[in-house]
mmCIF file of C-alpha atoms in Angstrom:
data_model
loop_
_atom_site.group_PDB
_atom_site.id
_atom_site.type_symbol
_atom_site.label_atom_id
_atom_site.label_comp_id
_atom_site.label_asym_id
_atom_site.label_seq_id
_atom_site.Cartn_x
_atom_site.Cartn_y
_atom_site.Cartn_z
ATOM 1 C CA MET A 108 48.671 27.785 -7.566
ATOM 2 C CA LYS A 109 50.158 26.505 -4.309
ATOM 3 C CA SER A 110 51.236 30.008 -3.325
ATOM 4 C CA PHE A 111 47.769 31.375 -4.145
ATOM 5 C CA VAL A 112 46.091 28.776 -1.928
ATOM 6 C CA THR A 113 48.551 29.466 0.877
ATOM 7 C CA LYS A 114 48.075 33.213 0.639
ATOM 8 C CA HIS A 115 44.267 33.071 0.511
ATOM 9 C CA PHE A 116 43.689 29.982 2.663
ATOM 10 C CA LEU A 117 41.358 31.640 5.188
ATOM 11 C CA LEU A 118 39.284 33.268 2.441
ATOM 12 C CA ILE A 119 38.920 29.941 0.626
ATOM 13 C CA VAL A 120 37.851 28.186 3.841
ATOM 14 C CA LEU A 121 35.253 30.901 4.483
ATOM 15 C CA ILE A 122 33.821 30.643 0.978
ATOM 16 C CA VAL A 123 33.608 26.840 1.194
ATOM 17 C CA ALA A 124 31.891 27.094 4.596
ATOM 18 C CA ILE A 125 29.305 29.542 3.265
ATOM 19 C CA VAL A 126 28.572 27.387 0.207
ATOM 20 C CA PHE A 127 28.197 24.318 2.435
ATOM 21 C CA ALA A 128 25.897 26.179 4.821
ATOM 22 C CA PHE A 129 23.597 27.253 2.004
ATOM 23 C CA ALA A 130 23.579 23.721 0.614
ATOM 24 C CA MET A 131 22.565 22.390 4.028
ATOM 25 C CA LYS A 132 19.993 25.186 4.559
ATOM 26 C CA ALA A 133 21.705 26.152 7.805
ATOM 27 C CA THR A 134 22.505 29.826 7.380
ATOM 28 C CA VAL A 135 21.940 32.503 9.987
ATOM 29 C CA PHE A 136 19.623 34.256 7.554
ATOM 30 C CA GLN A 137 16.872 31.698 8.059
ATOM 31 C CA GLN A 138 14.216 32.772 10.517
ATOM 32 C CA THR A 139 13.340 29.207 11.415
ATOM 33 C CA PRO A 140 15.615 26.167 11.500
ATOM 34 C CA GLY A 141 15.731 23.718 8.617
ATOM 35 C CA GLY A 142 13.561 23.765 5.538
ATOM 36 C CA ASN A 143 10.100 22.643 4.517
ATOM 37 C CA ASP A 144 11.281 19.380 3.006
ATOM 38 C CA ALA A 145 11.068 17.190 6.131
ATOM 39 C CA PRO A 146 8.187 14.728 5.857
ATOM 40 C CA MET A 147 5.039 15.767 7.687
ATOM 41 C CA THR A 148 3.490 13.096 9.878
ATOM 42 C CA GLU A 149 0.076 12.221 8.457
ATOM 43 C CA PRO A 150 -2.694 13.098 10.964
ATOM 44 C CA PRO A 151 -5.320 10.413 11.726
ATOM 45 C CA ALA A 152 -8.333 10.134 9.428
ATOM 46 C CA GLN A 153 -10.784 11.607 11.951
ATOM 47 C CA PHE A 154 -8.475 14.598 12.425
ATOM 48 C CA ARG A 155 -8.295 15.220 8.666
ATOM 49 C CA GLN A 156 -12.048 14.885 8.298
ATOM 50 C CA TYR A 157 -12.788 17.362 11.084
ATOM 51 C CA TRP A 158 -10.040 19.939 10.610
ATOM 52 C CA PHE A 159 -9.385 19.777 6.860
ATOM 53 C CA GLY A 160 -13.046 19.755 5.825
ATOM 54 C CA GLY A 161 -13.139 23.432 4.893
ATOM 55 C CA LYS A 162 -14.816 24.664 8.092
ATOM 56 C CA ALA A 163 -13.790 26.336 11.331
ATOM 57 C CA GLU A 164 -15.051 25.505 14.795
ATOM 58 C CA LEU A 165 -16.756 28.498 16.431
ATOM 59 C CA SER A 166 -17.603 28.438 20.147
ATOM 60 C CA ARG A 167 -19.243 31.098 22.322
ATOM 61 C CA TYR A 168 -18.716 31.375 26.082
ATOM 62 C CA SER A 169 -20.268 33.431 28.848
ATOM 63 C CA LEU A 170 -17.483 35.422 30.485
ATOM 64 C CA GLU A 171 -16.672 36.974 33.827
ATOM 65 C CA GLN A 172 -13.353 38.832 33.469
ATOM 66 C CA ALA A 173 -11.254 40.270 36.287
ATOM 67 C CA GLN A 174 -10.210 43.884 35.803
ATOM 68 C CA TYR A 175 -9.915 46.887 38.139
ATOM 69 C CA GLY A 176 -10.502 44.709 41.210
ATOM 70 C CA ALA A 177 -13.901 43.392 40.077
ATOM 71 C CA LEU A 178 -15.433 40.701 37.878
ATOM 72 C CA ASN A 179 -16.940 42.151 34.711
ATOM 73 C CA ARG A 180 -19.545 40.374 32.601
ATOM 74 C CA GLY A 181 -18.985 39.788 28.914
ATOM 75 C CA GLU A 182 -18.563 37.083 26.291
ATOM 76 C CA ALA A 183 -15.731 35.147 24.698
ATOM 77 C CA VAL A 184 -15.483 33.530 21.269
ATOM 78 C CA LEU A 185 -12.964 30.777 20.538
ATOM 79 C CA ILE A 186 -12.244 29.971 16.883
ATOM 80 C CA PHE A 187 -10.127 27.063 15.644
ATOM 81 C CA VAL A 188 -9.267 26.653 11.963
ATOM 82 C CA THR A 189 -6.466 25.195 9.840
ATOM 83 C CA GLU A 190 -4.582 27.173 7.202
ATOM 84 C CA ASP A 191 -1.276 27.306 5.340
ATOM 85 C CA PHE A 192 1.164 29.562 7.168
ATOM 86 C CA ARG A 193 4.449 30.898 5.812
ATOM 87 C CA THR A 194 7.490 29.948 7.887
ATOM 88 C CA ASP A 195 9.610 32.847 6.603
ATOM 89 C CA THR A 196 7.318 35.870 7.000
ATOM 90 C CA HIS A 197 4.851 34.361 9.507
ATOM 91 C CA VAL A 198 1.706 35.278 7.586
ATOM 92 C CA LYS A 199 -1.003 33.281 5.843
ATOM 93 C CA ALA A 200 0.025 31.859 2.453
ATOM 94 C CA GLU A 201 -2.457 33.241 -0.058
ATOM 95 C CA THR A 202 -0.776 32.721 -3.443
ATOM 96 C CA PRO A 203 0.368 29.584 -5.288
ATOM 97 C CA ASP A 204 3.967 30.840 -5.234
ATOM 98 C CA SER A 205 4.016 31.014 -1.439
ATOM 99 C CA ARG A 206 2.659 27.506 -0.814
ATOM 100 C CA ASP A 207 6.142 25.943 -0.869
ATOM 101 C CA LYS A 208 7.167 28.337 1.925
ATOM 102 C CA ALA A 209 4.239 27.342 4.150
ATOM 103 C CA VAL A 210 3.210 24.587 6.544
ATOM 104 C CA PRO A 211 -0.283 23.617 7.734
ATOM 105 C CA VAL A 212 -1.063 25.146 11.119
ATOM 106 C CA LEU A 213 -3.896 25.010 13.610
ATOM 107 C CA LYS A 214 -4.869 28.576 14.429
ATOM 108 C CA THR A 215 -6.518 29.769 17.616
ATOM 109 C CA ASN A 216 -8.449 33.026 17.606
ATOM 110 C CA LEU A 217 -9.597 33.986 21.114
ATOM 111 C CA ILE A 218 -11.779 37.087 21.466
ATOM 112 C CA LYS A 219 -12.923 38.566 24.765
ATOM 113 C CA ARG A 220 -15.347 41.466 25.084
ATOM 114 C CA PHE A 221 -16.465 42.870 28.421
ATOM 115 C CA THR A 222 -17.554 46.137 30.026
ATOM 116 C CA THR A 223 -15.888 47.899 32.937
ATOM 117 C CA GLY A 224 -18.295 50.491 34.311
ATOM 118 C CA ILE A 225 -19.209 52.809 31.446
ATOM 119 C CA TYR A 226 -16.652 51.604 28.909
ATOM 120 C CA ASP A 227 -15.742 48.547 26.866
ATOM 121 C CA TYR A 228 -12.782 46.234 26.471
ATOM 122 C CA SER A 229 -12.051 44.130 23.388
ATOM 123 C CA LEU A 230 -9.119 41.669 23.348
ATOM 124 C CA PHE A 231 -8.024 39.445 20.445
ATOM 125 C CA THR A 232 -5.295 36.785 20.389
ATOM 126 C CA SER A 233 -4.176 34.636 17.424
ATOM 127 C CA VAL A 234 -1.863 31.615 17.770
ATOM 128 C CA PHE A 235 -0.273 29.652 14.892
ATOM 129 C CA THR A 236 0.940 26.113 15.701
ATOM 130 C CA PRO A 237 2.279 23.752 12.990
ATOM 131 C CA ILE A 238 0.473 20.419 12.655
ATOM 132 C CA SER A 239 2.564 17.232 12.852
ATOM 133 C CA ASN A 240 5.645 18.797 11.261
ATOM 134 C CA PRO A 241 8.986 17.648 12.731
ATOM 135 C CA THR A 242 10.856 20.492 11.041
ATOM 136 C CA PHE A 243 8.706 23.087 12.803
ATOM 137 C CA PRO A 244 7.718 21.671 16.211
ATOM 138 C CA ASN A 245 7.353 25.097 17.852
ATOM 139 C CA THR A 246 4.496 27.562 17.593
ATOM 140 C CA LEU A 247 5.595 30.152 15.039
ATOM 141 C CA LYS A 248 3.668 33.237 16.086
ATOM 142 C CA VAL A 249 1.309 34.785 18.627
ATOM 143 C CA SER A 250 -0.287 38.206 18.240
ATOM 144 C CA THR A 251 -2.549 40.032 20.685
ATOM 145 C CA SER A 252 -4.357 43.341 20.358
ATOM 146 C CA GLY A 253 -6.353 45.223 22.964
ATOM 147 C CA GLN A 254 -8.792 48.086 22.565
ATOM 148 C CA GLU A 255 -10.473 50.057 25.330
ATOM 149 C CA TRP A 256 -11.615 53.630 25.766
ATOM 150 C CA CYS A 257 -8.255 54.807 27.164
ATOM 151 C CA GLY A 258 -6.297 53.516 24.157
ATOM 152 C CA HIS A 259 -5.078 50.388 22.410
ATOM 153 C CA SER A 260 -2.043 48.089 22.271
ATOM 154 C CA TYR A 261 -0.463 45.388 20.141
ATOM 155 C CA LEU A 262 1.916 42.584 21.102
ATOM 156 C CA GLN A 263 3.577 40.022 18.807
ATOM 157 C CA ILE A 264 5.774 36.994 19.484
ATOM 158 C CA ASP A 265 7.742 35.439 16.607
ATOM 159 C CA TYR A 266 9.850 32.284 16.640
ATOM 160 C CA ALA A 267 13.364 33.090 15.409
ATOM 161 C CA ASN A 268 16.927 31.911 16.040
ATOM 162 C CA ASN A 269 15.802 29.151 18.401
ATOM 163 C CA GLY A 270 13.950 31.590 20.667
ATOM 164 C CA TYR A 271 11.155 34.151 20.592
ATOM 165 C CA GLN A 272 11.282 37.793 19.580
ATOM 166 C CA VAL A 273 8.744 39.994 21.382
ATOM 167 C CA ASP A 274 7.615 43.290 19.841
ATOM 168 C CA GLY A 275 4.985 45.572 21.302
ATOM 169 C CA ARG A 276 3.350 48.944 20.828
ATOM 170 C CA SER A 277 1.003 50.603 23.272
ATOM 171 C CA TYR A 278 -0.807 53.760 24.220
ATOM 172 C CA PHE A 279 0.592 53.310 27.737
ATOM 173 C CA GLU A 280 3.953 54.940 28.378
ATOM 174 C CA LYS A 281 5.807 52.007 29.959
ATOM 175 C CA GLU A 282 4.845 49.737 27.027
ATOM 176 C CA ALA A 283 5.029 52.314 24.246
ATOM 177 C CA HIS A 284 7.924 50.639 22.428
ATOM 178 C CA GLU A 285 8.943 47.076 23.344
ATOM 179 C CA ALA A 286 11.505 44.884 21.587
ATOM 180 C CA TYR A 287 13.279 42.033 23.358
ATOM 181 C CA SER A 288 14.092 38.350 23.022
ATOM 182 C CA VAL A 289 13.227 35.499 25.374
ATOM 183 C CA PRO A 290 14.580 31.928 25.454
ATOM 184 C CA LYS A 291 12.637 29.181 23.724
ATOM 185 C CA ALA A 292 9.908 27.766 25.961
ATOM 186 C CA MET A 293 6.364 26.555 25.487
ATOM 187 C CA LEU A 294 3.836 29.374 25.216
ATOM 188 C CA GLU A 295 0.804 29.407 27.469
ATOM 189 C CA ASP A 296 -1.160 30.728 24.490
ATOM 190 C CA GLU A 297 -0.379 27.608 22.456
ATOM 191 C CA LEU A 298 -1.843 25.220 25.047
ATOM 192 C CA TRP A 299 -5.291 25.648 23.502
ATOM 193 C CA ASN A 300 -3.934 24.320 20.199
ATOM 194 C CA ARG A 301 -2.002 21.546 21.956
ATOM 195 C CA ILE A 302 -5.208 20.335 23.576
ATOM 196 C CA ARG A 303 -6.953 20.167 20.208
ATOM 197 C CA LEU A 304 -3.989 18.443 18.517
ATOM 198 C CA ASP A 305 -3.349 15.776 21.183
ATOM 199 C CA PRO A 306 -3.989 16.406 24.894
ATOM 200 C CA THR A 307 -1.983 13.323 25.890
ATOM 201 C CA LYS A 308 1.149 15.262 24.893
ATOM 202 C CA LEU A 309 0.488 18.222 27.179
ATOM 203 C CA PRO A 310 3.487 18.929 29.422
ATOM 204 C CA THR A 311 3.064 18.036 33.090
ATOM 205 C CA GLY A 312 5.143 18.453 36.217
ATOM 206 C CA ASP A 313 7.591 21.308 36.719
ATOM 207 C CA ILE A 314 7.935 23.238 33.467
ATOM 208 C CA GLN A 315 8.868 26.636 32.037
ATOM 209 C CA LEU A 316 6.141 28.627 30.271
ATOM 210 C CA ILE A 317 5.905 32.008 28.590
ATOM 211 C CA PRO A 318 2.697 33.433 30.156
ATOM 212 C CA GLY A 319 -0.395 34.288 28.146
ATOM 213 C CA THR A 320 -0.210 37.529 26.194
ATOM 214 C CA MET A 321 -3.786 38.638 26.867
ATOM 215 C CA THR A 322 -3.412 38.466 30.641
ATOM 216 C CA ALA A 323 0.077 39.988 30.448
ATOM 217 C CA ARG A 324 -1.376 43.024 28.684
ATOM 218 C CA LEU A 325 -4.180 43.410 31.217
ATOM 219 C CA ARG A 326 -1.647 43.204 34.062
ATOM 220 C CA HIS A 327 1.101 45.170 32.271
ATOM 221 C CA LYS A 328 3.583 42.312 32.677
ATOM 222 C CA ARG A 329 6.694 41.509 30.651
ATOM 223 C CA LEU A 330 6.731 38.128 28.863
ATOM 224 C CA ASP A 331 9.609 36.331 30.564
ATOM 225 C CA PRO A 332 9.445 32.520 30.928
ATOM 226 C CA LEU A 333 8.212 31.534 34.387
ATOM 227 C CA ALA A 334 8.365 28.351 36.423
ATOM 228 C CA ALA A 335 5.007 26.569 36.487
ATOM 229 C CA THR A 336 3.520 23.316 37.707
ATOM 230 C CA ALA A 337 1.184 21.550 35.274
ATOM 231 C CA LYS A 338 -1.297 18.754 36.009
ATOM 232 C CA LEU A 339 -3.678 16.804 33.793
ATOM 233 C CA ASP A 340 -6.468 14.899 35.533
ATOM 234 C CA ASP A 341 -10.206 14.301 35.528
ATOM 235 C CA TYR A 342 -12.510 17.271 36.039
ATOM 236 C CA GLU A 343 -14.759 16.720 39.031
ATOM 237 C CA GLY A 344 -16.551 20.072 39.341
ATOM 238 C CA VAL A 345 -20.022 21.181 38.236
ATOM 239 C CA LEU A 346 -19.325 24.539 36.587
ATOM 240 C CA PHE A 347 -18.651 23.208 33.085
ATOM 241 C CA PRO A 348 -21.046 21.195 30.871
ATOM 242 C CA GLY A 349 -20.321 17.717 29.523
ATOM 243 C CA ARG A 350 -19.260 14.217 30.498
ATOM 244 C CA ASN A 351 -15.839 12.598 30.879
ATOM 245 C CA LEU A 352 -14.127 15.961 31.084
ATOM 246 C CA LYS A 353 -10.422 16.483 31.628
ATOM 247 C CA ALA A 354 -8.821 19.372 33.515
ATOM 248 C CA TYR A 355 -5.451 20.887 32.677
ATOM 249 C CA ARG A 356 -4.170 22.978 35.581
ATOM 250 C CA LEU A 357 -1.323 25.470 35.685
ATOM 251 C CA GLU A 358 0.098 27.097 38.788
ATOM 252 C CA TYR A 359 2.665 29.904 38.668
ATOM 253 C CA PRO A 360 4.115 29.987 42.198
ATOM 254 C CA THR A 361 6.168 33.155 41.655
ATOM 255 C CA ASP A 362 3.265 35.039 40.039
ATOM 256 C CA ASN A 363 0.399 33.970 42.321
ATOM 257 C CA ARG A 364 -1.643 32.990 39.285
ATOM 258 C CA ASN A 365 -3.513 29.807 38.271
ATOM 259 C CA LEU A 366 -5.111 28.699 35.019
ATOM 260 C CA LEU A 367 -7.561 25.821 34.506
ATOM 261 C CA ILE A 368 -8.682 24.637 31.040
ATOM 262 C CA VAL A 369 -11.466 22.033 30.891
ATOM 263 C CA PHE A 370 -12.065 19.975 27.754
ATOM 264 C CA GLU A 371 -13.849 16.862 26.483
ATOM 265 C CA ASN A 372 -11.827 13.670 26.730
ATOM 266 C CA VAL A 373 -12.820 12.407 23.268
ATOM 267 C CA PHE A 374 -11.917 13.764 19.844
ATOM 268 C CA PRO A 375 -12.120 16.605 18.818
ATOM 269 C CA TYR A 376 -11.319 17.529 22.459
ATOM 270 C CA LYS A 377 -13.642 20.510 22.530
ATOM 271 C CA ILE A 378 -12.833 23.124 25.176
ATOM 272 C CA VAL A 379 -15.851 23.639 27.452
ATOM 273 C CA GLY A 380 -14.431 26.442 29.566
ATOM 274 C CA TRP A 381 -11.633 27.831 31.686
ATOM 275 C CA THR A 382 -10.890 29.748 34.870
ATOM 276 C CA GLU A 383 -8.006 32.061 35.687
ATOM 277 C CA THR A 384 -7.121 33.347 39.142
ATOM 278 C CA TYR A 385 -4.854 36.282 39.991
ATOM 279 C CA LYS A 386 -4.835 39.535 41.952
ATOM 280 C CA SER A 387 -6.558 42.560 40.474
ATOM 281 C CA LYS A 388 -6.248 45.724 42.584
ATOM 282 C CA ASP A 389 -5.262 43.559 45.578
ATOM 283 C CA ASN A 390 -8.379 41.388 45.190
ATOM 284 C CA LEU A 391 -7.756 37.717 44.374
ATOM 285 C CA LEU A 392 -10.347 37.087 41.648
ATOM 286 C CA THR A 393 -11.235 34.182 39.388
ATOM 287 C CA SER A 394 -12.239 34.918 35.795
ATOM 288 C CA ARG A 395 -14.558 32.314 34.230
ATOM 289 C CA ALA A 396 -15.637 31.335 30.717
ATOM 290 C CA VAL A 397 -18.342 28.674 30.248
ATOM 291 C CA LEU A 398 -19.314 27.147 26.891
ATOM 292 C CA LYS A 399 -22.772 28.074 25.601
ATOM 293 C CA THR A 400 -22.818 27.183 21.884
ATOM 294 C CA SER A 401 -20.493 25.563 19.354
ATOM 295 C CA ILE A 402 -20.890 25.167 15.590
ATOM 296 C CA GLN A 403 -18.781 24.432 12.521
ATOM 297 C CA SER A 404 -18.882 26.958 9.697
ATOM 298 C CA ALA A 405 -16.871 28.324 6.778
ATOM 299 C CA TYR A 406 -17.530 31.732 8.296
ATOM 300 C CA TRP A 407 -15.332 33.614 5.794
ATOM 301 C CA ASN A 408 -17.913 32.795 3.106
ATOM 302 C CA HIS A 409 -20.810 34.158 5.182
ATOM 303 C CA ASN A 410 -20.370 37.929 5.265
ATOM 304 C CA ALA A 411 -23.618 39.130 3.678
ATOM 305 C CA PRO A 412 -26.498 40.657 5.698
ATOM 306 C CA ALA A 413 -28.569 37.531 5.023
ATOM 307 C CA ASP A 414 -25.956 35.462 6.842
ATOM 308 C CA SER A 415 -26.819 37.129 10.146
ATOM 309 C CA VAL A 416 -29.130 34.188 10.848
ATOM 310 C CA LEU A 417 -25.998 32.063 11.251
ATOM 311 C CA ARG A 418 -24.703 34.515 13.839
ATOM 312 C CA ASP A 419 -27.999 34.201 15.694
ATOM 313 C CA THR A 420 -27.394 30.438 15.849
ATOM 314 C CA LEU A 421 -24.018 30.967 17.480
ATOM 315 C CA MET A 422 -24.962 33.802 19.814
ATOM 316 C CA HIS A 423 -28.171 32.364 21.268
#
């Protein structure tokens, strides 16, 4: 026995290490660190009532979007809803068997539609951020698609191995096939969820951010983390409706781009609008979205022709 152990010592150590790693749920095969057994912090009662009541929040905004060196009129829709999201495959949990692989997330859906000259643009971003879960503190996934009359594109960011994997496909040659990793950093796209979860925890000062996917696609930019300066203060302008508004400002000094998100300073911290400034065809332009209407609805249950009256409520 002693000679066997001596001869196969390294193999035995390897086997023991693998068994221990599986027991501790710390293998390299996991796409996200840890397991789902860490206790979730219970959200406040008003949060549960608003976000776990079986409805989504739907908001419509008037939009002026920079593209091709001009501001183009359109509309934006911002949807917030909670759902169970699988931490292994990064998709919605839809069966009882997959519930133990999922965590509750707050999902952002941001849709922009605008016209440039004769033809249309349609952009759609989804963001999935775990709610009060210490095991999964990072946003798990962002996906963005774009359609316009020249062609379409798709971009996806997945949290894996303590960083983010970026995968893209596009009609445009330089973005036809993209696959690269970036270091872990906060995503600009997740800031909308962070505002709704708890704006007092928004990062301020000098930070690193992965820029927004929608703007990156419009500008044909790679998604590398950039240095940014973030500020949270009172909003003192007149463009956006509401009282006691807060303004979250981002400046990217190396990208000559600024983002401002304005939101109500009381729960549920509704977003009343935003501006974004950057160069488009050498013109420094500011895109704007201003809140027009906001409702709560279980919209997935309202897909019959008779339900179009609900759409009229949102769109007028």
